[in-house]
Amino acid sequence: NMAQFDAAIIYDSEFFEDEYSSDTFQRFDLIGKFNLGRKLQLNIMLPYLVNNMDGNLQKVNFNGIGDPLVQLFYNVVNTGIDPARALNHSFLIGAGIKLPFGSNNQRDNEELINRNFQLGSGSIDYQLSTMYTLRFGNYGIASEAGYRINTENSDGYDFSNQSNISLNLFFLRESPQIGLLPYGGLYFEYADSHTDNGIIQVNTGGNALLANLGLQIYLQKITMSVATQVPISQSYNSDQLASIESGSRLSLDMLYQF
């Protein structure tokens, strides 16, 4: 996955130099899904991050393993693909934990790099998720929602809670060897402002609405997908001097189901 953000601080002063930065975040997820009977599914995700900050006053690049996420999903209902039914659907709910494995104290010239740029949060966080799919023949609607409960790390820094929801329309075309699923829809994300030892941090948090467009490819136990997200509207919490803008996002995924 790749996302880009452009940030600027305009001082409008002869004493301070304006700051500009174009930051790129690349994420490679190794995901395993383990079916534990008919109702339970264990998901394990291990990310590898490549973060690049290209600013007029600071240029840094970090890469390494991020914070792994372990989630357990419960299959509330799943009618499968029953040709005798006009509609088929499935609904999963899940809960998980994110462990503080990635580095969260990267420095440049002895100064701590922006917290958003670190490979990990340094905190134990909790994830709640839902997935619902409604299918009519080869057509369908898929919705996903997630809520991240972040906690303070050992430095007293809290990324605060985050949520997201997506709604996509899809079409499935399959043969015995391969399945193709193009989809499109909307994705919305929201994040509260960060706090540092209880003090709200400026230029953190906000919300964005993005358009989704992607394709999933199914090969027996392997699923590959490519998707892009284009901002429709965005409102990030910035002060009077700063501006933050998200660019388009690209994701490439491969999943193996055991």
Short mmCIF file of C-alpha atoms in Angstrom, two decimals:
data_model
loop_
_atom_site.label_atom_id
_atom_site.label_comp_id
_atom_site.label_asym_id
_atom_site.label_seq_id
_atom_site.Cartn_x
_atom_site.Cartn_y
_atom_site.Cartn_z
CA ASN A 1 0.00 0.00 0.00
CA MET A 2 1.24 3.50 -0.74
CA ALA A 3 -0.07 6.86 0.48
CA GLN A 4 1.30 10.37 0.04
CA PHE A 5 0.73 13.50 2.09
CA ASP A 6 1.87 17.05 1.33
CA ALA A 7 2.35 19.39 4.28
CA ALA A 8 3.36 23.02 4.52
CA ILE A 9 3.89 25.61 7.26
CA ILE A 10 3.77 29.20 5.99
CA TYR A 11 5.13 31.65 8.55
CA ASP A 12 4.80 34.75 6.35
CA SER A 13 7.80 36.18 8.17
CA GLU A 14 11.27 37.35 7.20
CA PHE A 15 12.65 35.67 10.34
CA PHE A 16 11.38 32.10 9.74
CA GLU A 17 11.77 30.00 6.64
CA ASP A 18 8.60 28.38 5.31
CA GLU A 19 8.55 24.59 5.56
CA TYR A 20 7.42 22.16 2.89
CA SER A 21 7.38 18.37 2.96
CA SER A 22 6.12 15.60 0.68
CA ASP A 23 5.84 12.39 2.70
CA THR A 24 5.36 8.93 1.20
CA PHE A 25 4.28 5.93 3.25
CA GLN A 26 4.63 2.46 1.74
CA ARG A 27 3.27 -0.60 3.51
CA PHE A 28 3.74 -4.27 2.65
CA ASP A 29 1.47 -6.61 4.64
CA LEU A 30 2.04 -10.31 5.12
CA ILE A 31 -1.42 -11.68 5.97
CA GLY A 32 -2.42 -15.16 7.03
CA LYS A 33 -6.02 -16.34 7.54
CA PHE A 34 -6.63 -19.51 9.53
CA ASN A 35 -10.08 -21.11 9.65
CA LEU A 36 -10.80 -22.48 13.13
CA GLY A 37 -13.88 -24.55 12.43
CA ARG A 38 -16.97 -23.21 10.67
CA LYS A 39 -17.48 -20.08 12.74
CA LEU A 40 -14.07 -18.72 13.71
CA GLN A 41 -11.27 -17.26 11.63
CA LEU A 42 -7.89 -16.06 12.92
CA ASN A 43 -6.20 -13.27 10.95
CA ILE A 44 -2.55 -12.34 11.46
CA MET A 45 -1.03 -9.32 9.72
CA LEU A 46 2.66 -8.40 9.82
CA PRO A 47 3.52 -5.08 8.09
CA TYR A 48 6.81 -3.92 6.61
CA LEU A 49 6.98 -0.13 6.28
CA VAL A 50 9.02 2.19 4.06
CA ASN A 51 8.55 5.84 5.06
CA ASN A 52 10.15 8.69 3.15
CA MET A 53 10.10 12.35 4.20
CA ASP A 54 11.21 14.77 1.47
CA GLY A 55 11.18 18.28 2.91
CA ASN A 56 13.07 21.48 2.27
CA LEU A 57 14.42 21.42 5.84
CA GLN A 58 14.45 17.69 6.59
CA LYS A 59 14.97 14.56 4.49
CA VAL A 60 14.79 11.16 6.18
CA ASN A 61 13.95 7.59 5.22
CA PHE A 62 13.07 4.75 7.55
CA ASN A 63 12.08 1.18 6.81
CA GLY A 64 11.44 -1.90 8.90
CA ILE A 65 8.81 -4.10 10.50
CA GLY A 66 5.80 -2.30 11.95
CA ASP A 67 3.27 -3.32 14.59
CA PRO A 68 1.62 -6.73 13.96
CA LEU A 69 -2.14 -7.12 14.28
CA VAL A 70 -3.90 -10.29 15.43
CA GLN A 71 -7.69 -10.52 14.97
CA LEU A 72 -10.28 -13.20 15.66
CA PHE A 73 -13.45 -13.08 13.54
CA TYR A 74 -16.76 -14.74 14.32
CA ASN A 75 -19.02 -15.71 11.43
CA VAL A 76 -22.47 -14.56 12.55
CA VAL A 77 -24.17 -15.68 9.34
CA ASN A 78 -23.02 -17.05 6.01
CA THR A 79 -25.46 -18.48 3.49
CA GLY A 80 -22.59 -19.27 1.14
CA ILE A 81 -23.45 -19.33 -2.55
CA ASP A 82 -26.80 -21.11 -2.61
CA PRO A 83 -28.29 -21.06 -6.15
CA ALA A 84 -31.73 -21.72 -4.66
CA ARG A 85 -31.63 -18.35 -2.86
CA ALA A 86 -32.23 -15.04 -4.61
CA LEU A 87 -29.95 -13.31 -2.08
CA ASN A 88 -26.90 -14.62 -0.25
CA HIS A 89 -25.07 -12.78 2.50
CA SER A 90 -22.41 -13.05 5.16
CA PHE A 91 -21.68 -11.07 8.30
CA LEU A 92 -18.49 -11.24 10.36
CA ILE A 93 -17.53 -9.42 13.55
CA GLY A 94 -14.00 -9.32 14.89
CA ALA A 95 -11.81 -8.09 17.69
CA GLY A 96 -8.06 -7.95 17.86
CA ILE A 97 -4.91 -6.53 19.37
CA LYS A 98 -2.02 -4.57 17.85
CA LEU A 99 1.33 -5.22 19.49
CA PRO A 100 4.14 -2.62 19.88
CA PHE A 101 6.83 -4.25 17.76
CA GLY A 102 7.88 -1.47 15.36
CA SER A 103 10.39 1.18 16.40
CA ASN A 104 8.81 4.37 17.75
CA ASN A 105 11.90 6.42 18.66
CA GLN A 106 13.60 7.10 15.32
CA ARG A 107 15.64 10.30 15.44
CA ASP A 108 17.27 12.74 13.05
CA ASN A 109 20.14 14.89 14.39
CA GLU A 110 19.24 13.70 17.91
CA GLU A 111 15.67 15.01 17.56
CA LEU A 112 12.65 12.70 17.63
CA ILE A 113 11.05 12.38 14.20
CA ASN A 114 7.35 13.23 13.80
CA ARG A 115 5.27 10.53 15.53
CA ASN A 116 3.28 9.83 12.36
CA PHE A 117 6.52 8.92 10.63
CA GLN A 118 7.61 6.26 13.14
CA LEU A 119 7.41 2.55 12.24
CA GLY A 120 5.34 1.74 15.34
CA SER A 121 3.20 3.45 17.95
CA GLY A 122 4.90 1.97 21.01
CA SER A 123 1.49 1.13 22.47
CA ILE A 124 -0.84 -1.84 22.78
CA ASP A 125 -3.97 -0.99 20.79
CA TYR A 126 -7.28 -2.74 20.19
CA GLN A 127 -9.19 -3.25 16.96
CA LEU A 128 -12.91 -3.84 16.36
CA SER A 129 -14.07 -4.81 12.87
CA THR A 130 -17.17 -5.83 10.93
CA MET A 131 -17.57 -7.18 7.39
CA TYR A 132 -20.90 -7.57 5.59
CA THR A 133 -21.49 -8.86 2.05
CA LEU A 134 -24.82 -9.05 0.22
CA ARG A 135 -24.81 -10.91 -3.08
CA PHE A 136 -27.41 -11.19 -5.83
CA GLY A 137 -26.12 -13.61 -8.46
CA ASN A 138 -22.76 -12.28 -9.60
CA TYR A 139 -23.44 -8.79 -8.27
CA GLY A 140 -23.14 -7.58 -4.73
CA ILE A 141 -22.47 -4.97 -2.06
CA ALA A 142 -19.63 -5.21 0.44
CA SER A 143 -19.23 -3.05 3.53
CA GLU A 144 -16.41 -2.98 6.08
CA ALA A 145 -15.99 -0.92 9.23
CA GLY A 146 -13.15 -0.65 11.72
CA TYR A 147 -12.54 1.10 15.01
CA ARG A 148 -9.05 1.37 16.55
CA ILE A 149 -8.79 2.06 20.29
CA ASN A 150 -5.30 3.46 20.80
CA THR A 151 -3.65 3.71 24.20
CA GLU A 152 -0.77 5.78 25.58
CA ASN A 153 2.73 4.49 25.01
CA SER A 154 5.51 4.60 27.59
CA ASP A 155 6.27 8.23 26.63
CA GLY A 156 2.70 9.30 27.37
CA TYR A 157 1.87 9.79 23.67
CA ASP A 158 -1.59 8.69 22.46
CA PHE A 159 -2.53 8.49 18.76
CA SER A 160 -6.17 8.63 19.91
CA ASN A 161 -8.99 6.59 18.45
CA GLN A 162 -9.48 6.07 14.72
CA SER A 163 -12.35 4.73 12.62
CA ASN A 164 -13.09 3.91 9.00
CA ILE A 165 -15.92 2.56 6.88
CA SER A 166 -16.19 1.49 3.25
CA LEU A 167 -19.05 0.60 0.90
CA ASN A 168 -18.37 -1.02 -2.47
CA LEU A 169 -20.35 -2.47 -5.35
CA PHE A 170 -18.79 -5.50 -7.05
CA PHE A 171 -19.21 -7.97 -9.87
CA LEU A 172 -17.81 -11.51 -9.70
CA ARG A 173 -16.82 -13.50 -12.75
CA GLU A 174 -15.32 -16.91 -12.08
CA SER A 175 -14.22 -20.16 -13.67
CA PRO A 176 -12.80 -23.35 -12.08
CA GLN A 177 -9.29 -21.88 -12.34
CA ILE A 178 -9.69 -18.18 -11.59
CA GLY A 179 -12.10 -15.59 -10.21
CA LEU A 180 -12.15 -11.89 -11.06
CA LEU A 181 -13.91 -9.32 -8.88
CA PRO A 182 -13.83 -5.66 -9.97
CA TYR A 183 -15.31 -3.21 -7.48
CA GLY A 184 -15.85 0.47 -6.80
CA GLY A 185 -17.26 2.61 -4.05
CA LEU A 186 -16.46 4.98 -1.18
CA TYR A 187 -14.11 4.96 1.81
CA PHE A 188 -14.31 7.31 4.82
CA GLU A 189 -11.79 7.66 7.64
CA TYR A 190 -11.75 9.71 10.82
CA ALA A 191 -9.12 10.20 13.52
CA ASP A 192 -9.18 12.17 16.76
CA SER A 193 -6.35 14.58 17.53
CA HIS A 194 -3.30 13.03 19.18
CA THR A 195 -2.39 13.83 22.76
CA ASP A 196 1.02 14.04 24.43
CA ASN A 197 0.72 13.50 28.20
CA GLY A 198 -2.86 14.74 27.94
CA ILE A 199 -2.06 17.80 25.81
CA ILE A 200 -3.81 17.93 22.41
CA GLN A 201 -1.32 18.06 19.54
CA VAL A 202 -1.92 20.46 16.65
CA ASN A 203 -1.79 19.23 13.05
CA THR A 204 -2.98 15.72 13.95
CA GLY A 205 -6.24 13.90 13.23
CA GLY A 206 -9.01 14.77 10.80
CA ASN A 207 -11.14 13.04 8.21
CA ALA A 208 -11.20 12.19 4.52
CA LEU A 209 -13.64 10.74 1.99
CA LEU A 210 -12.09 8.82 -0.90
CA ALA A 211 -13.35 7.02 -4.00
CA ASN A 212 -12.42 3.33 -4.28
CA LEU A 213 -11.62 1.41 -7.46
CA GLY A 214 -10.04 -2.04 -7.45
CA LEU A 215 -9.75 -5.58 -8.74
CA GLN A 216 -9.38 -8.85 -6.80
CA ILE A 217 -8.04 -12.05 -8.39
CA TYR A 218 -8.74 -15.45 -6.82
CA LEU A 219 -6.48 -18.43 -7.50
CA GLN A 220 -7.59 -21.29 -5.20
CA LYS A 221 -6.06 -20.35 -1.81
CA ILE A 222 -4.32 -17.21 -3.07
CA THR A 223 -6.02 -13.83 -3.40
CA MET A 224 -4.32 -10.90 -5.12
CA SER A 225 -5.73 -7.40 -5.39
CA VAL A 226 -4.89 -3.96 -6.74
CA ALA A 227 -6.79 -0.83 -5.73
CA THR A 228 -6.58 2.93 -5.81
CA GLN A 229 -8.22 5.56 -3.61
CA VAL A 230 -8.72 9.13 -4.82
CA PRO A 231 -9.62 11.89 -2.35
CA ILE A 232 -13.05 13.46 -2.83
CA SER A 233 -12.95 15.67 0.25
CA GLN A 234 -10.59 15.99 3.19
CA SER A 235 -10.35 18.02 6.36
CA TYR A 236 -7.28 17.52 8.52
CA ASN A 237 -6.83 19.29 11.84
CA SER A 238 -4.25 21.98 11.09
CA ASP A 239 -3.55 25.33 12.68
CA GLN A 240 -3.57 28.69 10.90
CA LEU A 241 0.01 28.30 9.68
CA ALA A 242 -0.10 24.72 8.44
CA SER A 243 -1.83 22.85 5.62
CA ILE A 244 -2.07 19.07 5.17
CA GLU A 245 -3.32 17.39 2.01
CA SER A 246 -3.62 13.73 1.09
CA GLY A 247 -2.84 12.49 -2.41
CA SER A 248 -4.13 9.38 -4.16
CA ARG A 249 -3.37 6.00 -2.60
CA LEU A 250 -2.38 2.72 -4.19
CA SER A 251 -2.55 -0.76 -2.68
CA LEU A 252 -1.23 -4.12 -3.91
CA ASP A 253 -2.13 -7.13 -1.77
CA MET A 254 -1.53 -10.86 -1.73
CA LEU A 255 -3.26 -13.18 0.75
CA TYR A 256 -2.80 -16.90 1.38
CA GLN A 257 -5.58 -18.73 3.19
CA PHE A 258 -4.62 -21.83 5.19
#
